[in-house]
Short mmCIF file of C-alpha atoms and ligand atoms in Angstrom, two decimals:
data_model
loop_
_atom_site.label_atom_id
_atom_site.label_comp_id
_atom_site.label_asym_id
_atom_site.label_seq_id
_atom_site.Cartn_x
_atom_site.Cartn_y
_atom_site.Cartn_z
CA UNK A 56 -28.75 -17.58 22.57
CA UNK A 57 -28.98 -19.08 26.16
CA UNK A 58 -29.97 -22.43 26.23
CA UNK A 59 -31.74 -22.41 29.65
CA UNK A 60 -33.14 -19.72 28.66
CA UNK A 61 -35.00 -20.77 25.26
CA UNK A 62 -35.83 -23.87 27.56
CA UNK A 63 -37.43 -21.33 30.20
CA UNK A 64 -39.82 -19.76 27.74
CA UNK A 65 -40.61 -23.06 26.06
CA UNK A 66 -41.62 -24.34 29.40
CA UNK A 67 -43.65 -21.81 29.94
CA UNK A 68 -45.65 -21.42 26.56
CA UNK A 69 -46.53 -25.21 27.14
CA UNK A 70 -47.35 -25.21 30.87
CA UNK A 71 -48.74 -21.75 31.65
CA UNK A 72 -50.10 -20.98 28.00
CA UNK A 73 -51.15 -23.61 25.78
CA UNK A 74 -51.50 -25.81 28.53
CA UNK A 75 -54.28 -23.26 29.64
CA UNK A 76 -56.60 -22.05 27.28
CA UNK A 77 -54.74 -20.40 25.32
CA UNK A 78 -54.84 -22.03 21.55
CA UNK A 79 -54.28 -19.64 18.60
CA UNK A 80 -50.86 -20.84 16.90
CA UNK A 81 -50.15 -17.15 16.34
CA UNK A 82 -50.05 -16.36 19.99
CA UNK A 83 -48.21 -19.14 20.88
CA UNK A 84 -45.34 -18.29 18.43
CA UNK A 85 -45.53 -14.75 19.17
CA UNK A 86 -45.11 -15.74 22.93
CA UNK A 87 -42.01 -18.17 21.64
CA UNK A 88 -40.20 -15.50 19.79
CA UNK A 89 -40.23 -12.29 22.23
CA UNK A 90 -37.51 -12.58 25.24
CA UNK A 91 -39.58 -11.58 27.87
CA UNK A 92 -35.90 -11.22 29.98
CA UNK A 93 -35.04 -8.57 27.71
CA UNK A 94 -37.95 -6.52 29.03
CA UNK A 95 -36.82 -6.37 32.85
CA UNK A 96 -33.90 -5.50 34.82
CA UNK A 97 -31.09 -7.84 34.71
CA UNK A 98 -31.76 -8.63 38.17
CA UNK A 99 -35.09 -9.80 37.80
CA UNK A 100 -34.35 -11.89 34.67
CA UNK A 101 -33.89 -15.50 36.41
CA UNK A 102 -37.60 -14.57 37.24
CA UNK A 103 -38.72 -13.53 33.72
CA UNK A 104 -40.64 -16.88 32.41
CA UNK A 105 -42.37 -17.38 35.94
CA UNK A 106 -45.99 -16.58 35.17
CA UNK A 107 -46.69 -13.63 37.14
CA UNK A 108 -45.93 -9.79 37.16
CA UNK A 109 -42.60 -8.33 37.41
CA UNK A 110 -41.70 -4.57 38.76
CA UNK A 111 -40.50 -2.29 35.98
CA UNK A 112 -39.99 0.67 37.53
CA UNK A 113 -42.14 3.93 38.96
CA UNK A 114 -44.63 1.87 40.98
CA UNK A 115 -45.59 -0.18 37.38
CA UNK A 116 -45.88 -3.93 36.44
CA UNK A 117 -45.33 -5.60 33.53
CA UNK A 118 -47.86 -8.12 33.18
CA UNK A 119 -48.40 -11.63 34.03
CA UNK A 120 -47.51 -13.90 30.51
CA UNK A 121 -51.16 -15.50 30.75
CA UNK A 122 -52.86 -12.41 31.16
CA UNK A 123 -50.78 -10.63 28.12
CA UNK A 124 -51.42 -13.95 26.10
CA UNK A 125 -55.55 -13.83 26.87
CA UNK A 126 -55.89 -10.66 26.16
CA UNK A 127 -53.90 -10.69 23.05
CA UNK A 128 -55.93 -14.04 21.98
CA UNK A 129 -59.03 -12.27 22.74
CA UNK A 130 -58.43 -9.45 19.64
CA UNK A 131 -58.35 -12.07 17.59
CA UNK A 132 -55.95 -10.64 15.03
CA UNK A 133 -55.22 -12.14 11.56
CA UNK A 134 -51.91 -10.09 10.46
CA UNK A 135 -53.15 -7.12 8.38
CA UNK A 136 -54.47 -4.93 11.97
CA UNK A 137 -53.09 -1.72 12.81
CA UNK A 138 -53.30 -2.06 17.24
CA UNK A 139 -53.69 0.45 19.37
CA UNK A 140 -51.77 -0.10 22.87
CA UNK A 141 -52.96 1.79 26.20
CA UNK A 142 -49.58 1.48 28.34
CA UNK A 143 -46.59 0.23 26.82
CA UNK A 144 -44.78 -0.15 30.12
CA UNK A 145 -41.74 -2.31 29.29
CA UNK A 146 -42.91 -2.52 25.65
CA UNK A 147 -43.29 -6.38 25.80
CA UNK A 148 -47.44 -6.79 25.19
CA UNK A 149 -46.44 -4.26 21.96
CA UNK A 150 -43.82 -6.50 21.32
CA UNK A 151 -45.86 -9.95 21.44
CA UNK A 152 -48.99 -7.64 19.89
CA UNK A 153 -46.24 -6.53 16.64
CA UNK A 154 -44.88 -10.11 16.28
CA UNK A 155 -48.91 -10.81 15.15
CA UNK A 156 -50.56 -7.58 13.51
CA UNK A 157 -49.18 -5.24 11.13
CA UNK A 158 -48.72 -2.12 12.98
CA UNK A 159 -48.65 -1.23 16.76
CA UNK A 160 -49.84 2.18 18.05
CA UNK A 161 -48.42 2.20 22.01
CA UNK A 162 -49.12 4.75 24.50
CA UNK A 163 -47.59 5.50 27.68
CA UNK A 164 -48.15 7.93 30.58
CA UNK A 165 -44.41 8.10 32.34
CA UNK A 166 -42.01 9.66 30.38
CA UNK A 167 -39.18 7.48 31.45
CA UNK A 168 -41.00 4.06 30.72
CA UNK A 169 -41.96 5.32 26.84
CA UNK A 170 -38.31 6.44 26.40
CA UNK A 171 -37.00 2.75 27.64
CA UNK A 172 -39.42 1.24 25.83
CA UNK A 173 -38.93 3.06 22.80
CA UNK A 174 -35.27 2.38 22.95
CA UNK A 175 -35.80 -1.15 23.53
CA UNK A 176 -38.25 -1.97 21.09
CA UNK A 177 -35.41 -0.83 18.52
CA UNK A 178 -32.24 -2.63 19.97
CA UNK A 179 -34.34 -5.64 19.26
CA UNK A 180 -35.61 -5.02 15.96
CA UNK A 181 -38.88 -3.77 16.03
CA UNK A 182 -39.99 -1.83 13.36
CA UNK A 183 -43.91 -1.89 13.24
CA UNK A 184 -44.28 -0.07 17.15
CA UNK A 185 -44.40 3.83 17.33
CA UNK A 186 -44.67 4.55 21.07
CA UNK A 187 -46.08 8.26 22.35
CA UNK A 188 -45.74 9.45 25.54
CA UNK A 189 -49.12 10.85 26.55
CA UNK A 190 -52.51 10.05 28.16
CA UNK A 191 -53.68 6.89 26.72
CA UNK A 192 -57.30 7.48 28.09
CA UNK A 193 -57.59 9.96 24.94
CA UNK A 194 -56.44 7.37 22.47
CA UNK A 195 -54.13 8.32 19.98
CA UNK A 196 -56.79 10.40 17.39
CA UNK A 197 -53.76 10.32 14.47
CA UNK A 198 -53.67 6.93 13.58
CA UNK A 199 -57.38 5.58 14.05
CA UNK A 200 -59.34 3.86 13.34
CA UNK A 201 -58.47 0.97 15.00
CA UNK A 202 -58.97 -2.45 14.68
CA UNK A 203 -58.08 -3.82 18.16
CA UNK A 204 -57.36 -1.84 20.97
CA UNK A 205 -56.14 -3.45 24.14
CA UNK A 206 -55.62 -1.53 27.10
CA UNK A 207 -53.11 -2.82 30.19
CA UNK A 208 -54.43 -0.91 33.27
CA UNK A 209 -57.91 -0.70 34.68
CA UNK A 210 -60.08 2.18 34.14
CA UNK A 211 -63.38 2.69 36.36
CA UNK A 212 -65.10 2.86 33.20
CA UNK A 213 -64.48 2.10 28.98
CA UNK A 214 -62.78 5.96 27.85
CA UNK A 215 -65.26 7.22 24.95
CA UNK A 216 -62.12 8.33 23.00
CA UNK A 217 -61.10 4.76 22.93
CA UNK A 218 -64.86 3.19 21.75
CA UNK A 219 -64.59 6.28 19.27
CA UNK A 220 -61.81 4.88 17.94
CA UNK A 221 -62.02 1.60 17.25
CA UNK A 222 -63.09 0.44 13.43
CA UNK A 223 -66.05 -1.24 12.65
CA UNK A 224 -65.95 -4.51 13.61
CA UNK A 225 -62.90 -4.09 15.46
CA UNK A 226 -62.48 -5.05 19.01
CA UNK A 227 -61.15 -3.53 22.67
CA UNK A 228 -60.28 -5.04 25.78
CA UNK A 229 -59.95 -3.31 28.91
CA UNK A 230 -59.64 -4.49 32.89
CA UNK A 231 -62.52 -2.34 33.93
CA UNK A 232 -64.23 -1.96 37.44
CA UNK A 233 -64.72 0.61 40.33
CA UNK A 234 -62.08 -1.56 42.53
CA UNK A 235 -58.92 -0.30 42.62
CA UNK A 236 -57.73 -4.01 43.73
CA UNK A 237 -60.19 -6.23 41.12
CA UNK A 238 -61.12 -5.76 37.80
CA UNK A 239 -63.21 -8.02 34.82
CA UNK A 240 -61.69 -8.33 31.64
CA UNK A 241 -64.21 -7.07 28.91
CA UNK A 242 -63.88 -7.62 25.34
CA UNK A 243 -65.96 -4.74 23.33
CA UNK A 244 -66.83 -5.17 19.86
CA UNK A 245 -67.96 -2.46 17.76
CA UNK A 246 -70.76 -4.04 15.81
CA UNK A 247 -72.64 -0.90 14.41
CA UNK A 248 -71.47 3.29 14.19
CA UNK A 249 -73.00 3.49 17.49
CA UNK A 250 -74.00 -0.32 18.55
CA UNK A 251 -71.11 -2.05 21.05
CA UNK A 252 -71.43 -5.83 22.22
CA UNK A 253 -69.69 -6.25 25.38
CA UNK A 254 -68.40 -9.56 26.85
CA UNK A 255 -66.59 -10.39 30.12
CA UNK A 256 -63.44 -12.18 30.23
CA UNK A 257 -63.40 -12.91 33.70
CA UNK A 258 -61.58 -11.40 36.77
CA UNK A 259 -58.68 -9.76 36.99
CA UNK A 260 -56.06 -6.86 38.54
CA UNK A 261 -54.06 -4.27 37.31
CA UNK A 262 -52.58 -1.01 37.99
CA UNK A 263 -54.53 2.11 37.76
CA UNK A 264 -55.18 3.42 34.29
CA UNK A 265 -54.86 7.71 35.13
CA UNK A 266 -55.91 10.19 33.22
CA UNK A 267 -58.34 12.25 31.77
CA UNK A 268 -61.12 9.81 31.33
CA UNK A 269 -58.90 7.06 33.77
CA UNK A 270 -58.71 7.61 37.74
CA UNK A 271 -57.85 11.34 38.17
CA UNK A 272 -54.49 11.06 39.45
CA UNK A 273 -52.24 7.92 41.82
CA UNK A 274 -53.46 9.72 45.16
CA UNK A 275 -57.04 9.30 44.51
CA UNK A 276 -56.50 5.57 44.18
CA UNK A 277 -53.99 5.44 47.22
CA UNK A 278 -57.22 7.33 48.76
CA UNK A 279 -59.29 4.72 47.90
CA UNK A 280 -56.81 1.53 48.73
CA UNK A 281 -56.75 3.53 52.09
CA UNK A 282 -60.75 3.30 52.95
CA UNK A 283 -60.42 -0.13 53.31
N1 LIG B 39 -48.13 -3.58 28.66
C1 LIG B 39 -47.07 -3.40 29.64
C2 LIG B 39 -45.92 -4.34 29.44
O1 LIG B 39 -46.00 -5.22 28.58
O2 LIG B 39 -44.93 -4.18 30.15
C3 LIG B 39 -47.56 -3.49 31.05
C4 LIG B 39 -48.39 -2.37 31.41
S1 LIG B 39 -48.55 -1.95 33.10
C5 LIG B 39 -49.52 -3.26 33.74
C6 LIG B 39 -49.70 -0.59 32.87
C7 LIG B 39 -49.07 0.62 32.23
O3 LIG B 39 -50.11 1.56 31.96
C8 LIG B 39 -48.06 1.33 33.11
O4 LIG B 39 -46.84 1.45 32.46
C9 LIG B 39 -48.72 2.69 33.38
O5 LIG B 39 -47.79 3.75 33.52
C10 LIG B 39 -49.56 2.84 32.12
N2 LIG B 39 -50.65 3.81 32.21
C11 LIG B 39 -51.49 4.10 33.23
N3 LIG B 39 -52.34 5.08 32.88
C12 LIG B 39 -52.04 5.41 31.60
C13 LIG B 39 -52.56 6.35 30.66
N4 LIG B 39 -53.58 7.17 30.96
N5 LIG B 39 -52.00 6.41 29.44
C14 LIG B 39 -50.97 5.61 29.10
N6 LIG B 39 -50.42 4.72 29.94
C15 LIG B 39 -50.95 4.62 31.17
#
């Protein structure tokens, strides 16, 4: 172990975590266990426990520790949850999500992200992540129900595969919005067989979620960062 580095991520679980909003002690130790360096390049790793997005190859992010740890808090999982992932990316949300449930569900849409990821996620250990390449906007039918579901890129509407999924009782959260460049964070609950509570989480950005029931492909949302 590198000391500067444990020192790093300690610094930044106190300052840009708990020293935010974030309070569940099962976050928090999640956040303290995962190496978040081990989920970039190794030239990018002096910048790993800065809190803000980091390239990780084909035009894709992996996301900014506050946002990971909010939306994480925000499912409000116990231990015993079997999670549903929409874009795995580096693998390091499924990583901090499988250091708190029981079982992670991850999807991801480029082939060469799910296959690092995958690899990844078992140098270090994990055993509780199964990650399918595929089109996260249909969910992953196999395993559901659900009983969280958080989704890392933002869709121009909630994917009906994804509500149909989720358990009762369970919860989603999804950057959703018709902006390609701003999003709000909603937290769905599925209170009834048909009966959804939604709540917003407050402003936010990510990359495009594309797909069948996402953005219909990169150029329409280059299109659309074009018009303005
Ligand atoms: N959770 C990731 C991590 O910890 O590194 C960061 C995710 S990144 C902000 C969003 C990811 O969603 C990208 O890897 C992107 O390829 C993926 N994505 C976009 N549309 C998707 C879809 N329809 N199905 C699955 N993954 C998708």
């Amino acid at each position: 172990m590198n000391d500067a580095i444990d020192l790093r991520r300690e610094r930044m679980v106190q300052q840009d975590l708990a020293g935010r909003d974030i309070t569940d002690p099962q976050v928090l130790r999640a956040f303290r266990t995962v190496a978040r360096d081990a989920f970039v390049s190794a030239d990018l790793a002096e910048f790993a426990y800065d809190d803000r997005p980091l390239p990780i190859g084909e035009n894709q992010t992996i996301s900014q520790p506050y946002v990971v740890a909010l939306m994480v808090a925000s499912l409000r999982l116990v231990g015993d949850e079997r999670v549903l992932e929409i874009g795995t990316g580096s693998g390091y949300a499924a990583a901090i999500l499988a250091c708190i449930a029981k079982d992670v569900f991850s999807v991801e849409r480029h082939a060469v992200l799910a296959d690092q990821a995958r690899a990844r996620l078992a140098t270090l250990g994990f055993t509780n992540i199964h990650v399918l390449h595929g089109d996260g906007t249909l969910g992953w039918p196999e395993h559901a129900p659900y009983d969280a579901i958080s989704v890392t890129a933002a869709a121009p509407e909630i994917p009906a595969p994804l509500l149909a999924q989720l358990a009762a009782g369970g919860r989603l959260v999804i950057p959703v919005g018709p902006d390609v460049y701003a999003q709000e964070l909603i937290r769905v609950t599925r209170v009834g067989p048909d009966d959804y509570r939604q709540e917003s989480l407050g402003g936010v950005r990510f990359v495009p979620l594309i797909g069948d029931k996402g953005w219909p492909s990169e150029a329409a949302t280059r299109r659309d960062l074009r018009r303005r």
